[in-house]
Structures are given as C-alpha cells and as structure tokens.
CSV table of C-alpha atoms in Angstrom, one decimal:
chain,number,residue,atom,x,y,z
A,20,MET,CA,0.0,0.0,0.0
A,21,ASP,CA,1.4,3.4,-0.9
A,22,GLU,CA,1.6,6.5,1.2
A,23,GLN,CA,-1.5,8.0,-0.5
A,24,HIS,CA,-3.7,5.1,0.5
A,25,LYS,CA,-2.3,5.2,4.1
A,26,ARG,CA,-3.2,8.9,4.2
A,27,ILE,CA,-6.7,8.2,2.9
A,28,ALA,CA,-7.3,5.6,5.6
A,29,LYS,CA,-6.1,7.9,8.3
A,30,ASP,CA,-8.3,10.8,7.0
A,31,GLU,CA,-11.3,8.6,6.9
A,32,ALA,CA,-10.7,7.6,10.6
A,33,VAL,CA,-10.6,11.3,11.4
A,34,PHE,CA,-13.9,12.0,9.6
A,35,ARG,CA,-15.5,9.1,11.5
A,36,ALA,CA,-14.3,10.5,14.9
A,37,THR,CA,-15.8,13.9,14.0
A,38,ASN,CA,-19.1,12.2,13.0
A,39,ARG,CA,-19.1,10.2,16.2
A,40,GLU,CA,-19.1,13.5,18.1
A,41,ILE,CA,-22.0,14.7,16.0
A,42,GLU,CA,-23.9,11.5,16.7
A,43,ARG,CA,-23.2,11.7,20.5
A,44,ALA,CA,-24.6,15.2,20.6
A,45,GLU,CA,-27.8,14.1,18.7
A,46,GLN,CA,-28.3,11.1,20.9
A,47,GLU,CA,-28.1,13.1,24.1
A,48,GLY,CA,-31.7,13.9,23.3
A,49,GLY,CA,-32.5,10.2,23.2
A,50,LYS,CA,-33.8,10.2,19.7
A,51,THR,CA,-32.0,7.4,17.7
A,52,ASP,CA,-34.6,7.5,15.0
A,53,GLN,CA,-34.1,11.2,14.2
A,54,LEU,CA,-32.2,12.0,11.0
A,55,ILE,CA,-28.7,13.4,11.6
A,56,GLU,CA,-26.3,14.9,9.1
A,57,VAL,CA,-22.7,13.6,9.0
A,58,LEU,CA,-19.7,14.2,6.9
A,59,CYS,CA,-18.9,11.9,4.0
A,60,GLU,CA,-16.2,9.6,5.4
A,61,CYS,CA,-14.3,9.2,2.1
A,62,GLY,CA,-10.7,10.1,1.9
A,63,ARG,CA,-11.0,12.6,-0.9
A,64,LYS,CA,-9.2,15.8,-0.3
A,65,GLY,CA,-11.6,18.7,0.0
A,66,CYS,CA,-14.8,16.5,0.2
A,67,SER,CA,-17.5,18.3,2.2
A,68,GLY,CA,-20.3,16.0,1.3
A,69,ILE,CA,-23.1,15.5,3.8
A,70,ILE,CA,-25.0,12.2,4.4
A,71,SER,CA,-28.4,12.1,6.1
A,72,LEU,CA,-29.2,9.0,8.1
A,73,THR,CA,-30.6,8.1,11.6
A,74,ALA,CA,-28.3,7.9,14.6
A,75,ALA,CA,-29.3,4.2,14.8
A,76,GLU,CA,-28.2,3.5,11.2
A,77,TYR,CA,-24.9,5.3,11.8
A,78,ASP,CA,-24.3,3.3,14.9
A,79,GLY,CA,-25.1,0.1,13.1
A,80,VAL,CA,-22.6,0.8,10.3
A,81,HIS,CA,-19.9,1.6,12.9
A,82,SER,CA,-20.5,-1.5,14.9
A,83,GLN,CA,-17.5,-2.7,12.9
A,84,ASP,CA,-14.4,-0.5,13.0
A,85,ASP,CA,-13.6,-1.1,9.4
A,86,ARG,CA,-16.9,0.2,8.0
A,87,PHE,CA,-17.6,3.7,6.8
A,88,VAL,CA,-20.4,5.8,5.1
A,89,VAL,CA,-19.5,7.5,1.9
A,90,LEU,CA,-21.4,9.2,-0.9
A,91,ARG,CA,-21.9,7.2,-4.1
A,92,GLY,CA,-18.8,7.5,-6.3
A,93,HIS,CA,-16.6,8.4,-3.3
A,94,GLU,CA,-15.5,4.8,-2.6
A,95,SER,CA,-11.8,3.9,-3.0
A,96,VAL,CA,-11.8,0.5,-4.7
A,97,GLU,CA,-8.0,0.1,-3.9
A,98,ILE,CA,-8.7,-0.1,-0.2
A,99,GLU,CA,-12.4,-0.8,0.4
A,100,GLY,CA,-15.3,-2.7,-1.0
A,101,VAL,CA,-19.0,-1.7,-1.1
A,102,VAL,CA,-21.0,-3.9,1.3
A,103,GLU,CA,-24.3,-2.0,1.2
A,104,GLU,CA,-26.0,0.5,-1.1
A,105,ARG,CA,-28.5,2.7,0.8
A,106,ALA,CA,-30.6,5.7,-0.1
A,107,GLY,CA,-28.1,8.5,-0.6
A,108,TYR,CA,-24.9,6.7,0.5
A,109,LEU,CA,-22.8,3.6,0.5
A,110,VAL,CA,-21.4,1.5,3.3
A,111,VAL,CA,-17.8,0.4,2.6
A,112,ASP,CA,-15.6,-2.1,4.3
A,113,LYS,CA,-11.8,-1.6,4.4
A,114,PHE,CA,-9.4,-4.4,3.7
A,115,GLY,CA,-5.7,-5.1,3.9
A,116,VAL,CA,-3.4,-2.4,5.4
A,117,ALA,CA,-6.2,0.2,5.3
A,118,GLU,CA,-8.2,-2.1,7.6
A,119,ASP,CA,-5.3,-2.3,10.0
A,120,ILE,CA,-4.8,1.4,10.0
A,121,VAL,CA,-8.5,2.3,10.8
A,122,GLU,CA,-8.7,-0.4,13.5
A,123,LYS,CA,-5.6,1.0,15.2
A,124,GLU,CA,-7.0,4.6,14.9
A,125,SER,CA,-10.4,3.4,16.4
A,126,ALA,CA,-8.7,1.6,19.3
A,127,ALA,CA,-6.6,4.7,20.0
A,128,SER,CA,-9.7,6.9,20.0
A,129,ARG,CA,-11.2,4.6,22.6
A,130,GLY,CA,-8.1,4.7,24.7
A,131,GLN,CA,-7.1,1.1,24.1
C-alpha cells in the first residue's frame, strides 16, 4: 500500500471520529430514529459531502471498526469494498493495510 492510501485511511478515521461527536450530541436527546447529518467519510481531499441517516443507522454501520459511510462515487476501490447500497450513500468495508490502520485509529480513540 502506498503512502496516499495510508493517508486516505487515516483521513477517513478522522472523519469518523468527527461524525461520532455529531452522533453523540444528537443522541443526548435520546432520539436514535431522528435524522442526523454527518460528513462523508471518504478520503478525498476537500470533500465536504453531507450524508443524512438516523443515529441508529450510523451506529449500526460503525459496529464494525472497518466500515464507513461515503457518498456514491466516493469509494476507493483500492482499499475498500462496497458492502451495502443505501438511499443516498454507500457502506464500505476496508481491507488489507487500510483495515489495519483504521482499526488502530479506532482503538486509539477509545483509549485502548
């Protein structure tokens, strides 16, 4: 895996951490069925895409550390595969070194 793919994987982990904070703020009201808006978790430089989904849907995607939500066409086939197509976005699953990177980033953000 080249340095660009490593950077993309790390950037995606940062977007997910930001989205987790958005999700936590929304869930403080106790409404997991309410739509929230999160950032596209792709690794494209300059992407500011917004994805609408419920907090419960977002939580379900991230029950696996190597899964992310991205806009259609924003998937990186070199480091991830599409596992679900949903209304307005895709769920992608990392593989190889990218998977290792995002799992380490997730563990670090949880303090493990």
